[in-house]
XYZ file of C-alpha atoms in Angstrom:
773
model
C -50.920 -21.554 -47.430
C -47.295 -20.930 -46.515
C -46.476 -20.852 -42.841
C -44.206 -17.989 -41.776
C -43.200 -16.781 -38.341
C -42.039 -13.206 -38.338
C -43.210 -12.259 -34.876
C -43.880 -15.059 -32.422
C -44.236 -14.735 -28.639
C -44.927 -17.842 -26.542
C -48.148 -17.854 -24.570
C -47.026 -20.422 -22.029
C -44.408 -19.727 -19.404
C -41.719 -22.340 -19.053
C -39.227 -22.842 -16.310
C -36.023 -20.914 -16.761
C -32.985 -23.040 -17.588
C -29.388 -22.115 -16.879
C -27.673 -21.304 -20.198
C -24.950 -23.578 -21.533
C -21.795 -21.880 -22.728
C -20.851 -22.679 -26.328
C -17.508 -22.135 -27.992
C -19.029 -20.459 -31.029
C -20.417 -16.995 -30.727
C -24.029 -16.531 -31.643
C -25.390 -13.618 -33.657
C -28.522 -12.517 -31.948
C -27.481 -8.918 -31.405
C -30.398 -6.600 -31.732
C -33.050 -9.256 -31.229
C -36.082 -8.165 -29.276
C -36.493 -11.581 -27.719
C -35.149 -12.028 -24.180
C -33.835 -15.036 -22.358
C -37.005 -15.272 -20.296
C -39.186 -15.416 -23.443
C -37.302 -18.321 -24.997
C -35.999 -20.191 -21.933
C -37.253 -23.643 -22.902
C -36.421 -26.750 -21.005
C -34.909 -28.851 -23.805
C -33.198 -32.173 -23.511
C -30.008 -33.122 -25.374
C -32.214 -34.720 -28.027
C -34.446 -32.036 -29.445
C -38.012 -32.439 -28.259
C -40.295 -29.764 -29.597
C -43.546 -31.624 -29.284
C -45.152 -28.907 -27.274
C -44.742 -26.592 -30.251
C -47.414 -28.533 -32.143
C -50.025 -26.957 -29.924
C -49.011 -23.602 -31.349
C -49.477 -24.495 -35.007
C -53.143 -23.550 -35.206
C -52.504 -20.268 -33.418
C -49.548 -19.509 -35.622
C -51.509 -20.151 -38.801
C -54.321 -17.867 -37.691
C -52.184 -15.087 -36.299
C -49.314 -14.850 -38.775
C -50.293 -15.301 -42.397
C -47.081 -13.738 -43.752
C -44.478 -14.910 -46.202
C -40.876 -15.928 -45.616
C -39.998 -18.864 -43.553
C -38.399 -18.105 -40.202
C -38.880 -15.587 -37.408
C -36.467 -12.713 -37.050
C -34.534 -14.327 -34.202
C -33.834 -17.422 -36.313
C -32.053 -15.411 -38.965
C -29.258 -14.450 -36.571
C -28.429 -17.786 -35.005
C -25.390 -19.643 -36.428
C -26.114 -22.535 -38.740
C -24.872 -26.084 -38.353
C -24.749 -26.385 -34.556
C -27.170 -29.333 -34.467
C -27.397 -32.698 -36.089
C -29.476 -33.210 -39.214
C -32.172 -35.241 -37.432
C -32.773 -32.480 -34.885
C -33.055 -29.894 -37.674
C -35.460 -32.129 -39.533
C -37.755 -32.439 -36.491
C -37.554 -28.721 -35.929
C -38.477 -27.783 -39.500
C -41.255 -30.339 -39.568
C -42.753 -29.014 -36.324
C -42.678 -25.434 -37.571
C -43.810 -26.222 -41.100
C -40.789 -24.669 -42.787
C -39.868 -25.888 -46.273
C -36.768 -27.940 -45.852
C -35.517 -27.758 -49.407
C -34.515 -24.143 -48.955
C -32.080 -24.896 -46.199
C -30.486 -28.177 -47.216
C -26.741 -28.590 -47.103
C -26.635 -29.166 -50.889
C -28.281 -25.824 -51.425
C -25.764 -24.128 -49.155
C -22.871 -25.743 -50.994
C -24.176 -24.460 -54.291
C -24.550 -20.993 -52.825
C -20.971 -21.144 -51.541
C -19.705 -22.210 -54.977
C -21.587 -19.382 -56.648
C -20.136 -16.947 -54.152
C -16.585 -18.167 -54.772
C -17.043 -17.806 -58.511
C -18.385 -14.295 -58.030
C -15.472 -13.346 -55.820
C -12.992 -14.552 -58.417
C -14.591 -12.370 -61.043
C -14.960 -9.285 -58.881
C -13.852 -9.235 -55.231
C -16.443 -7.716 -52.951
C -15.587 -5.646 -49.915
C -18.895 -6.461 -48.280
C -20.721 -9.752 -47.882
C -23.356 -10.464 -50.509
C -26.821 -9.540 -49.286
C -28.278 -12.525 -51.114
C -25.900 -14.965 -49.466
C -26.358 -13.330 -46.077
C -30.154 -13.603 -46.400
C -30.020 -17.278 -47.323
C -27.589 -17.972 -44.518
C -29.813 -16.273 -41.980
C -32.725 -18.428 -43.123
C -30.751 -21.539 -42.240
C -29.946 -20.594 -38.687
C -30.319 -22.944 -35.808
C -32.904 -22.099 -33.207
C -31.551 -24.556 -30.640
C -28.109 -22.885 -30.289
C -29.650 -19.427 -30.222
C -32.008 -20.233 -27.356
C -29.205 -21.659 -25.277
C -27.067 -18.535 -25.722
C -29.677 -15.859 -25.228
C -28.682 -15.162 -21.609
C -24.921 -14.879 -22.313
C -24.210 -11.205 -22.617
C -20.525 -11.492 -23.532
C -21.109 -14.161 -26.185
C -24.325 -13.004 -27.775
C -24.038 -9.264 -27.579
C -27.678 -8.365 -26.998
C -28.340 -5.613 -24.523
C -29.540 -6.506 -21.081
C -30.856 -4.085 -18.590
C -27.930 -2.703 -16.595
C -27.858 -3.766 -12.966
C -28.101 -0.601 -10.949
C -25.280 -0.196 -8.451
C -26.055 0.313 -4.818
C -25.159 3.562 -3.133
C -22.042 2.152 -1.455
C -20.794 0.881 -4.834
C -20.875 4.293 -6.486
C -17.673 6.256 -7.196
C -18.613 9.069 -4.829
C -18.687 6.653 -1.887
C -14.872 6.881 -1.892
C -15.162 10.431 -0.561
C -17.195 9.086 2.370
C -14.471 6.493 2.994
C -11.776 9.198 2.918
C -13.782 11.301 5.383
C -14.217 8.237 7.617
C -10.462 7.619 7.829
C -9.705 11.330 8.245
C -12.017 11.469 11.252
C -10.362 8.393 12.760
C -6.901 9.865 12.124
C -7.826 13.040 14.014
C -9.165 10.966 16.926
C -6.214 8.555 17.058
C -3.639 11.390 17.035
C -5.413 13.676 19.494
C -4.331 16.303 20.667
C -2.340 16.941 17.461
C -5.292 18.844 16.009
C -4.985 21.369 18.860
C -1.256 21.882 18.160
C -1.631 21.771 14.405
C 0.304 24.985 13.678
C 3.089 24.754 16.278
C 3.508 21.096 17.197
C 4.502 17.848 15.489
C 4.131 14.203 16.548
C 7.051 12.998 18.613
C 8.505 12.218 22.008
C 11.709 14.319 21.755
C 13.174 11.745 19.384
C 13.853 12.151 15.676
C 10.661 14.080 14.888
C 12.527 17.369 14.499
C 14.941 15.703 12.080
C 12.163 15.064 9.538
C 10.937 18.622 9.975
C 14.451 19.728 9.045
C 14.360 17.340 6.036
C 11.245 19.045 4.664
C 12.819 22.480 5.091
C 16.177 21.448 3.620
C 14.720 19.945 0.401
C 12.729 23.121 -0.206
C 15.711 25.346 0.654
C 18.088 23.378 -1.593
C 15.798 23.321 -4.624
C 14.160 26.751 -4.467
C 16.776 28.927 -2.731
C 20.182 27.361 -3.345
C 19.284 25.640 -6.663
C 21.375 22.609 -5.843
C 20.956 18.903 -5.199
C 19.394 18.088 -1.817
C 21.742 15.121 -1.388
C 24.709 17.216 -0.226
C 24.991 19.973 2.380
C 27.491 21.832 4.542
C 24.889 23.471 6.803
C 25.286 20.752 9.440
C 28.363 18.961 10.829
C 30.444 21.974 9.798
C 33.160 22.049 8.386
C 32.426 18.698 6.700
C 30.460 18.247 3.501
C 27.695 15.781 4.368
C 26.382 13.173 1.946
C 22.605 12.828 2.481
C 22.020 10.063 -0.096
C 21.468 7.439 2.592
C 19.954 9.893 5.027
C 16.233 9.590 5.860
C 15.159 12.502 3.693
C 11.706 10.973 3.014
C 12.176 12.534 -0.402
C 8.653 12.131 -1.767
C 7.040 13.546 1.363
C 9.493 16.435 1.344
C 8.808 17.215 -2.320
C 5.047 17.142 -1.823
C 5.385 19.430 1.197
C 7.011 22.242 -0.823
C 3.780 23.794 -2.186
C 2.114 23.232 1.185
C 5.000 25.030 2.942
C 4.581 28.001 0.638
C 0.850 28.170 1.411
C 0.471 27.143 5.058
C 3.961 27.113 6.562
C 6.284 24.242 7.353
C 4.641 22.879 10.529
C 1.047 22.740 9.156
C 2.394 21.268 5.906
C 4.222 18.573 7.881
C 1.072 17.694 9.844
C -1.094 17.617 6.709
C 1.199 15.042 5.112
C 1.339 13.110 8.375
C -2.463 12.806 8.641
C -2.761 12.127 4.907
C -0.575 9.059 5.432
C -3.199 7.466 7.696
C -6.020 8.362 5.308
C -4.259 6.988 2.234
C -3.245 3.780 4.028
C -6.827 3.129 5.096
C -8.275 4.026 1.700
C -5.768 1.884 -0.209
C -6.433 -1.112 2.045
C -10.188 -0.601 1.624
C -9.857 -0.636 -2.179
C -7.645 -3.724 -2.096
C -9.912 -5.787 0.162
C -13.082 -4.655 -1.612
C -11.596 -5.665 -4.971
C -10.618 -9.106 -3.695
C -13.770 -9.836 -1.683
C -16.457 -7.387 -2.920
C -17.063 -6.540 0.737
C -17.322 -2.850 1.603
C -17.554 -3.348 5.361
C -14.648 -5.792 5.358
C -12.553 -3.240 3.475
C -13.354 -0.508 6.023
C -12.336 -2.655 8.992
C -9.192 -3.835 7.172
C -8.242 -0.228 6.459
C -8.492 0.616 10.170
C -6.350 -2.403 11.047
C -3.464 -1.381 8.812
C -3.662 2.421 8.996
C -3.521 2.528 12.808
C -1.437 -0.570 13.460
C 0.944 -0.242 16.456
C 3.905 -0.504 14.057
C 2.711 2.668 12.303
C 1.661 4.565 15.432
C 4.917 4.017 17.316
C 7.101 4.877 14.332
C 5.066 8.024 13.794
C 6.838 9.462 16.829
C 10.125 9.887 15.011
C 10.499 7.546 12.021
C 8.115 9.146 9.548
C 9.903 7.478 6.653
C 8.908 4.103 8.122
C 5.356 5.096 9.028
C 4.682 6.103 5.402
C 3.380 2.720 4.238
C 0.373 3.858 2.185
C 2.010 2.997 -1.195
C 2.072 -0.712 -0.202
C -1.719 -1.372 -0.302
C -2.078 0.732 -3.465
C 0.703 -1.288 -5.115
C -1.005 -4.567 -4.195
C -4.371 -3.227 -5.358
C -3.125 -2.449 -8.857
C -1.013 -5.624 -8.911
C -4.163 -7.699 -8.356
C -5.933 -5.708 -11.066
C -3.018 -6.515 -13.360
C -3.507 -10.201 -12.615
C -7.302 -10.448 -12.715
C -8.341 -7.400 -14.721
C -7.607 -5.620 -17.969
C -5.914 -2.398 -18.900
C -2.300 -1.340 -19.144
C -2.806 1.601 -16.802
C -2.777 -0.783 -13.817
C 0.867 -1.652 -14.509
C 1.806 2.027 -14.715
C 0.052 2.868 -11.449
C 1.540 -0.144 -9.646
C 5.038 0.933 -10.703
C 4.290 4.519 -9.644
C 3.430 3.510 -6.084
C 6.466 1.231 -5.820
C 8.670 4.146 -6.858
C 7.031 6.446 -4.298
C 7.612 3.895 -1.531
C 11.284 3.574 -2.492
C 11.784 7.356 -2.624
C 10.659 7.662 0.993
C 12.814 4.879 2.423
C 15.659 2.890 0.847
C 15.105 -0.029 3.220
C 11.565 -0.440 1.911
C 13.020 -0.612 -1.614
C 14.849 -3.810 -0.704
C 11.870 -5.197 1.207
C 9.296 -4.491 -1.514
C 11.535 -6.173 -4.094
C 11.724 -9.297 -1.940
C 7.997 -9.125 -1.152
C 7.046 -8.741 -4.813
C 9.261 -11.693 -5.746
C 7.469 -13.892 -3.203
C 4.060 -12.775 -4.492
C 5.061 -13.673 -8.039
C 6.361 -17.100 -7.026
C 3.164 -17.881 -5.134
C 0.867 -16.781 -7.957
C 3.036 -18.588 -10.479
C 2.131 -21.778 -8.643
C -1.502 -20.873 -8.061
C -2.321 -19.050 -11.320
C 0.116 -20.425 -13.889
C -2.093 -19.674 -16.897
C -2.840 -16.140 -15.738
C 0.837 -15.387 -15.197
C 2.388 -16.990 -18.288
C -0.375 -17.325 -20.855
C -1.486 -13.701 -20.734
C -0.072 -10.197 -20.904
C 0.778 -10.241 -17.191
C 4.530 -10.601 -17.763
C 4.561 -7.705 -20.235
C 2.668 -5.598 -17.711
C 5.225 -6.600 -15.095
C 8.053 -5.284 -17.261
C 6.165 -1.999 -17.677
C 5.606 -1.818 -13.910
C 9.303 -2.334 -13.158
C 10.355 0.291 -15.714
C 7.950 2.863 -14.284
C 9.147 2.099 -10.744
C 12.794 2.555 -11.766
C 12.030 5.853 -13.510
C 10.248 7.226 -10.434
C 12.941 5.881 -8.104
C 15.860 7.008 -10.287
C 16.447 10.451 -8.619
C 17.484 8.591 -5.462
C 18.590 5.274 -6.955
C 21.358 6.669 -9.174
C 23.239 8.605 -6.437
C 22.625 5.730 -4.006
C 24.358 3.242 -6.317
C 27.235 5.647 -6.910
C 27.821 6.260 -3.203
C 26.977 2.783 -1.927
C 30.515 1.720 -1.068
C 31.406 5.076 0.516
C 28.337 5.092 2.753
C 28.146 1.396 3.468
C 28.370 0.749 7.165
C 30.595 -1.904 8.612
C 28.974 -5.157 9.686
C 27.938 -5.150 13.311
C 28.177 -8.046 15.715
C 25.246 -10.410 16.004
C 24.834 -9.437 19.627
C 23.936 -5.869 18.652
C 20.978 -7.130 16.623
C 19.323 -7.874 19.952
C 17.792 -4.419 20.278
C 16.786 -4.232 16.605
C 15.114 -7.649 16.314
C 11.541 -8.505 17.199
C 10.972 -10.426 20.395
C 8.584 -13.338 19.840
C 6.480 -12.285 22.822
C 5.992 -8.767 21.446
C 3.800 -10.003 18.609
C 1.020 -10.620 21.138
C 1.790 -7.754 23.557
C 0.137 -4.376 22.855
C 2.084 -1.193 22.283
C 3.379 0.895 25.179
C 1.350 3.783 23.677
C -1.926 1.887 24.058
C -4.521 3.775 26.081
C -5.933 0.641 27.737
C -2.989 -1.811 27.672
C 0.054 0.489 27.878
C 0.765 -0.209 31.568
C 0.558 -3.940 30.986
C 2.925 -3.696 28.001
C 5.566 -1.894 30.081
C 5.551 -4.649 32.694
C 6.287 -7.480 30.255
C 9.942 -8.444 30.282
C 11.502 -8.258 26.816
C 14.761 -7.108 25.230
C 13.667 -3.456 25.418
C 11.315 -2.510 28.282
C 7.979 -1.537 26.804
C 9.112 -2.636 23.359
C 10.537 0.719 22.322
C 10.354 1.815 18.724
C 11.959 -1.166 17.034
C 10.451 -3.714 19.417
C 6.791 -2.799 18.818
C 5.397 -5.406 16.399
C 1.957 -6.132 17.885
C -0.486 -7.551 15.302
C -3.684 -7.260 17.311
C -5.884 -9.918 18.873
C -8.697 -9.197 16.416
C -6.390 -9.735 13.453
C -5.141 -13.036 14.867
C -8.710 -14.183 15.610
C -9.782 -13.397 12.043
C -6.744 -15.301 10.789
C -8.040 -18.430 12.549
C -11.555 -17.853 11.164
C -10.145 -17.455 7.636
C -8.269 -20.753 7.943
C -11.461 -22.506 9.091
C -13.431 -21.046 6.182
C -10.685 -22.078 3.752
C -10.764 -25.662 5.030
C -14.568 -25.847 4.728
C -14.513 -24.384 1.206
C -11.809 -26.857 0.215
C -13.913 -29.788 1.415
C -16.999 -28.536 -0.417
C -15.030 -28.082 -3.606
C -13.444 -31.480 -3.172
C -16.857 -33.146 -3.095
C -18.075 -30.983 -6.000
C -20.679 -29.212 -3.936
C -19.163 -25.808 -4.662
C -18.369 -24.655 -8.189
C -17.825 -20.918 -7.754
C -14.414 -19.456 -8.558
C -12.976 -17.717 -5.477
C -9.349 -17.460 -6.588
C -9.223 -13.831 -5.445
C -10.114 -14.923 -1.909
C -7.405 -17.559 -1.707
C -5.608 -17.097 1.638
C -2.555 -19.322 1.291
C -1.114 -16.978 -1.339
C -0.868 -14.380 1.463
C 0.069 -16.770 4.268
C 3.319 -17.783 2.560
C 4.880 -14.270 2.334
C 3.509 -13.501 5.813
C 5.433 -16.434 7.284
C 8.649 -15.582 5.419
C 8.682 -11.953 6.566
C 7.663 -12.977 10.084
C 10.770 -15.175 10.323
C 12.981 -12.398 8.932
C 11.639 -9.922 11.502
C 12.895 -12.149 14.340
C 16.496 -11.387 13.371
C 19.482 -13.750 13.309
C 18.807 -15.237 16.760
C 15.466 -16.106 18.316
C 14.573 -13.991 21.371
C 11.723 -15.007 23.664
C 10.911 -12.682 26.599
C 14.387 -11.172 26.354
C 16.193 -14.533 26.431
C 18.184 -15.922 23.510
C 19.455 -19.110 25.164
C 17.282 -22.090 26.083
C 17.882 -25.150 28.172
C 16.458 -28.636 27.837
C 17.665 -30.892 30.599
C 21.406 -30.114 30.820
C 21.658 -28.960 27.229
C 21.875 -25.208 26.538
C 21.410 -23.958 23.007
C 20.476 -20.959 20.870
C 18.181 -21.021 17.843
C 19.646 -19.487 14.683
C 17.238 -18.102 12.094
C 17.550 -17.528 8.306
C 18.511 -13.879 8.763
C 21.894 -15.045 10.031
C 22.666 -16.090 6.457
C 21.184 -13.218 4.470
C 22.666 -10.474 6.648
C 26.007 -11.132 4.966
C 24.526 -10.330 1.546
C 24.712 -6.845 -0.013
C 21.666 -4.594 0.286
C 19.673 -7.068 2.417
C 22.536 -7.294 4.890
C 22.492 -3.510 5.288
C 19.050 -3.713 6.926
C 20.160 -3.430 10.530
C 16.651 -3.441 12.005
C 15.077 -6.817 11.122
C 11.924 -5.989 13.090
C 10.884 -3.681 10.227
C 10.113 -6.748 8.097
C 7.040 -7.214 10.281
C 5.055 -4.504 8.456
C 4.757 -6.745 5.374
C 3.562 -9.574 7.595
C 0.960 -7.175 8.970
C -0.173 -6.257 5.445
C -0.704 -9.934 4.569
C -2.573 -10.635 7.822
C -4.876 -7.644 7.251
C -5.753 -8.967 3.774
C -6.513 -12.403 5.257
C -8.604 -10.746 7.979
C -10.522 -8.855 5.282
C -11.223 -12.137 3.487
C -12.500 -13.663 6.742
C -14.768 -10.662 7.339
C -16.105 -10.935 3.794
C -16.944 -14.619 4.373
C -18.780 -13.704 7.557
C -20.767 -10.881 5.939
C -21.619 -13.007 2.893
C -22.857 -15.767 5.182
C -25.064 -13.397 7.157
C -26.334 -11.754 3.973
C -27.978 -15.039 2.933
C -30.528 -14.694 5.711
C -33.951 -14.121 4.120
C -35.510 -12.006 6.875
C -34.477 -8.414 6.400
C -35.462 -7.439 9.920
C -32.769 -9.846 11.140
C -30.193 -9.652 8.363
C -29.324 -5.939 8.264
C -29.240 -5.312 12.041
C -27.026 -8.368 12.429
C -24.600 -7.092 9.770
C -24.448 -3.702 11.518
C -23.799 -5.328 14.906
C -20.969 -7.479 13.502
C -19.390 -4.453 11.803
C -19.498 -2.312 14.931
C -18.247 -5.191 17.077
C -15.101 -5.762 15.021
C -14.521 -2.037 14.509
C -14.762 -1.387 18.256
C -12.394 -4.272 19.012
C -9.730 -2.937 16.641
C -10.250 0.626 17.821
C -9.846 -0.390 21.460
C -6.647 -2.356 20.833
C -4.909 0.331 18.781
C -6.133 3.501 20.538
C -3.191 5.713 21.609
C -4.677 8.779 23.305
C -3.102 11.143 24.245
C -0.683 10.980 21.354
C 2.763 12.446 22.187
C 3.326 15.920 20.721
C 6.623 17.770 20.359
C 6.614 21.559 20.489
C 8.097 22.897 17.229
C 7.975 26.608 18.096
C 11.268 28.336 17.292
C 12.800 30.245 20.254
C 12.881 34.008 19.831
C 16.661 34.226 20.056
C 17.053 32.836 16.537
C 15.090 35.725 15.039
C 17.764 38.052 16.453
C 20.612 35.849 15.200
C 19.059 35.864 11.733
C 19.722 39.616 11.487
C 23.476 38.947 11.492
C 24.504 38.944 7.837
C 27.889 37.301 8.504
C 28.551 33.705 7.508
C 29.045 32.031 10.884
C 28.301 28.889 12.887
C 26.012 28.197 15.843
C 26.517 25.704 18.667
C 23.370 24.585 20.512
C 23.590 23.247 24.057
C 23.105 20.448 24.834
C 25.240 19.483 21.849
C 26.012 16.094 20.409
C 26.326 13.970 17.307
C 23.971 11.164 16.307
C 24.237 8.912 13.272
C 22.102 5.841 13.237
C 24.061 3.417 15.376
C 26.411 5.628 17.382
C 26.135 8.926 19.171
C 28.055 11.382 21.352
C 26.568 13.873 23.748
C 22.893 14.661 24.311
C 21.664 16.265 21.116
C 17.948 16.798 20.394
C 16.939 16.791 16.743
C 14.300 19.495 17.245
C 17.154 22.008 17.652
C 18.368 21.132 14.162
C 14.956 22.149 12.797
C 15.473 25.666 14.176
C 17.854 26.208 11.292
C 14.786 27.049 9.191
C 14.603 30.326 11.143
C 18.222 31.490 11.390
C 19.794 29.808 8.317
C 23.289 29.605 9.933
C 25.558 26.594 9.872
C 25.493 24.082 12.738
C 28.186 22.016 14.387
C 25.915 19.444 16.000
C 23.965 17.063 13.774
C 21.610 14.140 13.580
C 22.201 12.181 10.350
C 21.375 8.625 9.366
C 24.782 7.950 7.810
C 27.959 9.780 8.840
C 31.479 8.312 9.202
C 32.353 7.813 12.835
C 35.953 8.972 12.393
C 34.733 12.383 11.245
C 32.491 12.727 14.269
C 35.381 11.697 16.489
C 37.295 14.785 15.342
C 35.049 16.976 17.500
C 35.958 14.986 20.610
C 39.588 16.021 20.187
C 38.888 19.762 20.191
C 39.549 21.506 23.540
C 36.450 23.023 25.054
C 34.063 21.374 22.622
C 34.828 17.959 24.102
C 33.892 19.292 27.540
C 30.598 20.777 26.285
C 29.685 17.459 24.655
C 30.246 15.454 27.837
C 29.962 17.981 30.664
C 28.985 15.272 33.206
C 32.304 13.484 33.188
C 34.043 13.615 36.587
C 37.629 13.910 35.265
C 38.565 17.152 33.537
C 41.279 17.566 30.916
C 43.680 20.490 31.251
C 43.166 21.480 27.622
C 39.470 22.069 28.284
C 40.426 24.997 30.558
C 43.106 26.521 28.337
C 41.404 29.602 26.886
C 43.889 30.048 24.048
C 43.539 26.467 22.769
C 39.772 26.555 23.200
C 39.402 29.744 21.209
C 41.703 28.456 18.491
C 39.670 25.291 18.017
C 36.369 27.158 18.055
C 37.669 29.757 15.641
C 38.563 26.963 13.238
C 34.867 26.061 13.307
C 33.912 29.685 12.486
C 31.840 29.687 15.676
C 30.122 32.939 16.696
C 26.992 32.026 18.711
C 26.323 29.536 21.514
C 22.682 29.005 22.529
C 21.902 27.261 25.837
C 18.400 25.749 26.063
C 17.266 25.889 29.694
C 14.620 23.148 29.568
C 17.263 20.454 29.090
C 19.338 21.444 32.180
C 18.610 21.799 35.860
C 19.501 25.169 37.477
C 22.806 23.895 38.890
C 24.081 22.688 35.505
C 22.889 25.925 33.903
C 25.056 28.005 36.246
C 27.980 25.640 35.775
C 27.873 25.957 31.971
C 27.250 29.694 32.145
C 30.402 30.211 34.244
C 32.437 27.966 31.950
C 31.391 29.831 28.793
C 31.968 33.304 30.229
C 34.963 32.833 32.550
C 36.891 30.037 30.844
C 36.041 30.270 27.154
C 35.649 34.055 27.180
C 32.197 34.533 25.621
C 29.865 37.443 26.199
C 26.224 36.944 27.130
C 23.963 38.986 24.853
C 20.504 37.440 25.339
C 18.400 35.635 27.950
C 14.718 34.795 28.278
C 12.695 32.045 29.934
C 13.750 29.488 27.291
C 17.320 30.264 26.206
C 20.578 32.057 27.021
C 22.675 33.464 24.168
C 26.477 33.886 24.081
C 28.607 35.522 21.391
C 32.267 35.676 20.432
C 33.912 39.054 20.049
C 36.120 38.253 17.077
C 38.440 41.236 17.533
C 39.777 39.680 20.715
C 40.344 36.234 19.243
C 43.923 35.230 18.419
C 44.842 34.474 14.843
C 45.194 30.845 13.830
C 48.134 29.825 11.656
């Protein structure tokens, strides 16, 4: 009686063996046998002696024809030696003559002859059947548990609730709630107040209005205007327009108004920064809790919070974690869309701030150099370089609306090199990296007492990393050393290339050194003494500041944000190591409470260090006088008092940028301005005009005779097409108010037409003004 095995299931359970990966792919797709059914502990030499006990059962149970079970027909032939096949066939009682190599050669010859006569599009069923009968059971059993290589369908591992796609909405809500808390009481002033401390906050409100006004009303480029610094035509290419934020705010302005639209984008920056950091850390470490804590560290870092008071172009850092997230997916994952998205976020970052364009290029170059050393095969022997080219092209396309005019006007707007001594107030003091922000709720008083270059750190001097971040950096280094030792002694075989920390430590160190500026400052001192020797320590920035583009970055302390990004990623890796270690505890009653305690502990520590309540708010309500001025249909100019001119690194007078944002109400041209780049010689022209020079610097003790000559004053002001002067009371004490009021009415010859609790309005009567030749 012929022995056939069409449907065999083992009756004995055998210990499961880890599968061995083979180079050849096996063909067991569709088999109903699982890895657990056929996991046999087999030695290198085939030992199937235990199968002899099955022979009697097989003969009684399966009296069918044909030689081999269904699974054997789909396993590749020829993977074992002849002796092993012989023992296998003998144990199973299969006729060996039907599967000899001579028989297969004859079949192959017959097939070749048939193909020569008539080529077949499909494989011969006869040949396929004979080939399946000669399959090797040994190779098939070893590959049954390899889903990618075998192709049989396993049961899908069900994702946990925090791994589902909808959990991202919970994460977004989490960061939105924290943003509302950290910026309190902004939510109470949402419709009539913006973040700021009477600095440049109003300037960015004007930027949002001007981009909308230029595109929708004037139908012109937003890079040029004559509405400020009249009568000059101002080039805004290198001005802090925050172009992407301003463009996104246009539909929001049409729906909600300019102030709510500005605040929506401001809060969205915190949410997107936290969410992007969460995605990045979770992708690298597979730790959800570590990603949440890392997102809080970066989104509410002191660098971001302090610059949110007036440098909104610098506080918009959310494209950086998204860029790194898709860059890592380019390196370790598949799909061309990752390159497109990475380039998109780089372009968005560059549109908001030109300085970040230079920094992200340098940062990306360092990342590539590091991963070229660490992951040579991934970088060069894959499609990573092609994806990089696509990423760069997409970034240039997105950045091109600002890049093209910036390159054209680079020489005209390039500022002259400043002395090294002036870098003192724009460089990071070494002590400030471990001193909290002056805005800190719990440590603000302590920060103001520490002696540094700028008392309290100021805007450019705030570079605090956080004690929790630095502690996690030390823990990550300890974990890395332990993992290296285990791998060195071959006790650890898992691939943790995504959690490699030195690839982030290298760019962190480089940007940390750049942020210190050309000269090292420690507690406000740049000179040191050892014995009788006095010296100063020069840093690498002293060399690169002479280069184009990089040398135009006059605030080296801004390099510190990229150091902070790298440290947050390392901190996320350390948190993931901690949570993975705790997760190995077998007792659930201990494991999950301990994970929750650790999460809340680190979250509370970061929250306490970075908390800045109450957050400074600047009133953005437009005074009522401008609604009356708007009714004047004449093309004229307005002078706001206090007046002044501010352009990055010089300034005259006492101008407040919030007054420039009032232009959204009246629409008239302004003499005063606050611009990032404006030639100093043009601003100096106003200091030579009689009357205007006095109003700019009304505190000077010595008066010039021309400032009290009514005819010359009116001639100079008529040349500016001036019609209205608005005095804002809150910036002057009562004595100065009366002094300026008398000067404008008695000396200059203006008429007062309006006064309320906030402002006093003066107007020229043009019919009494002399003609100017």
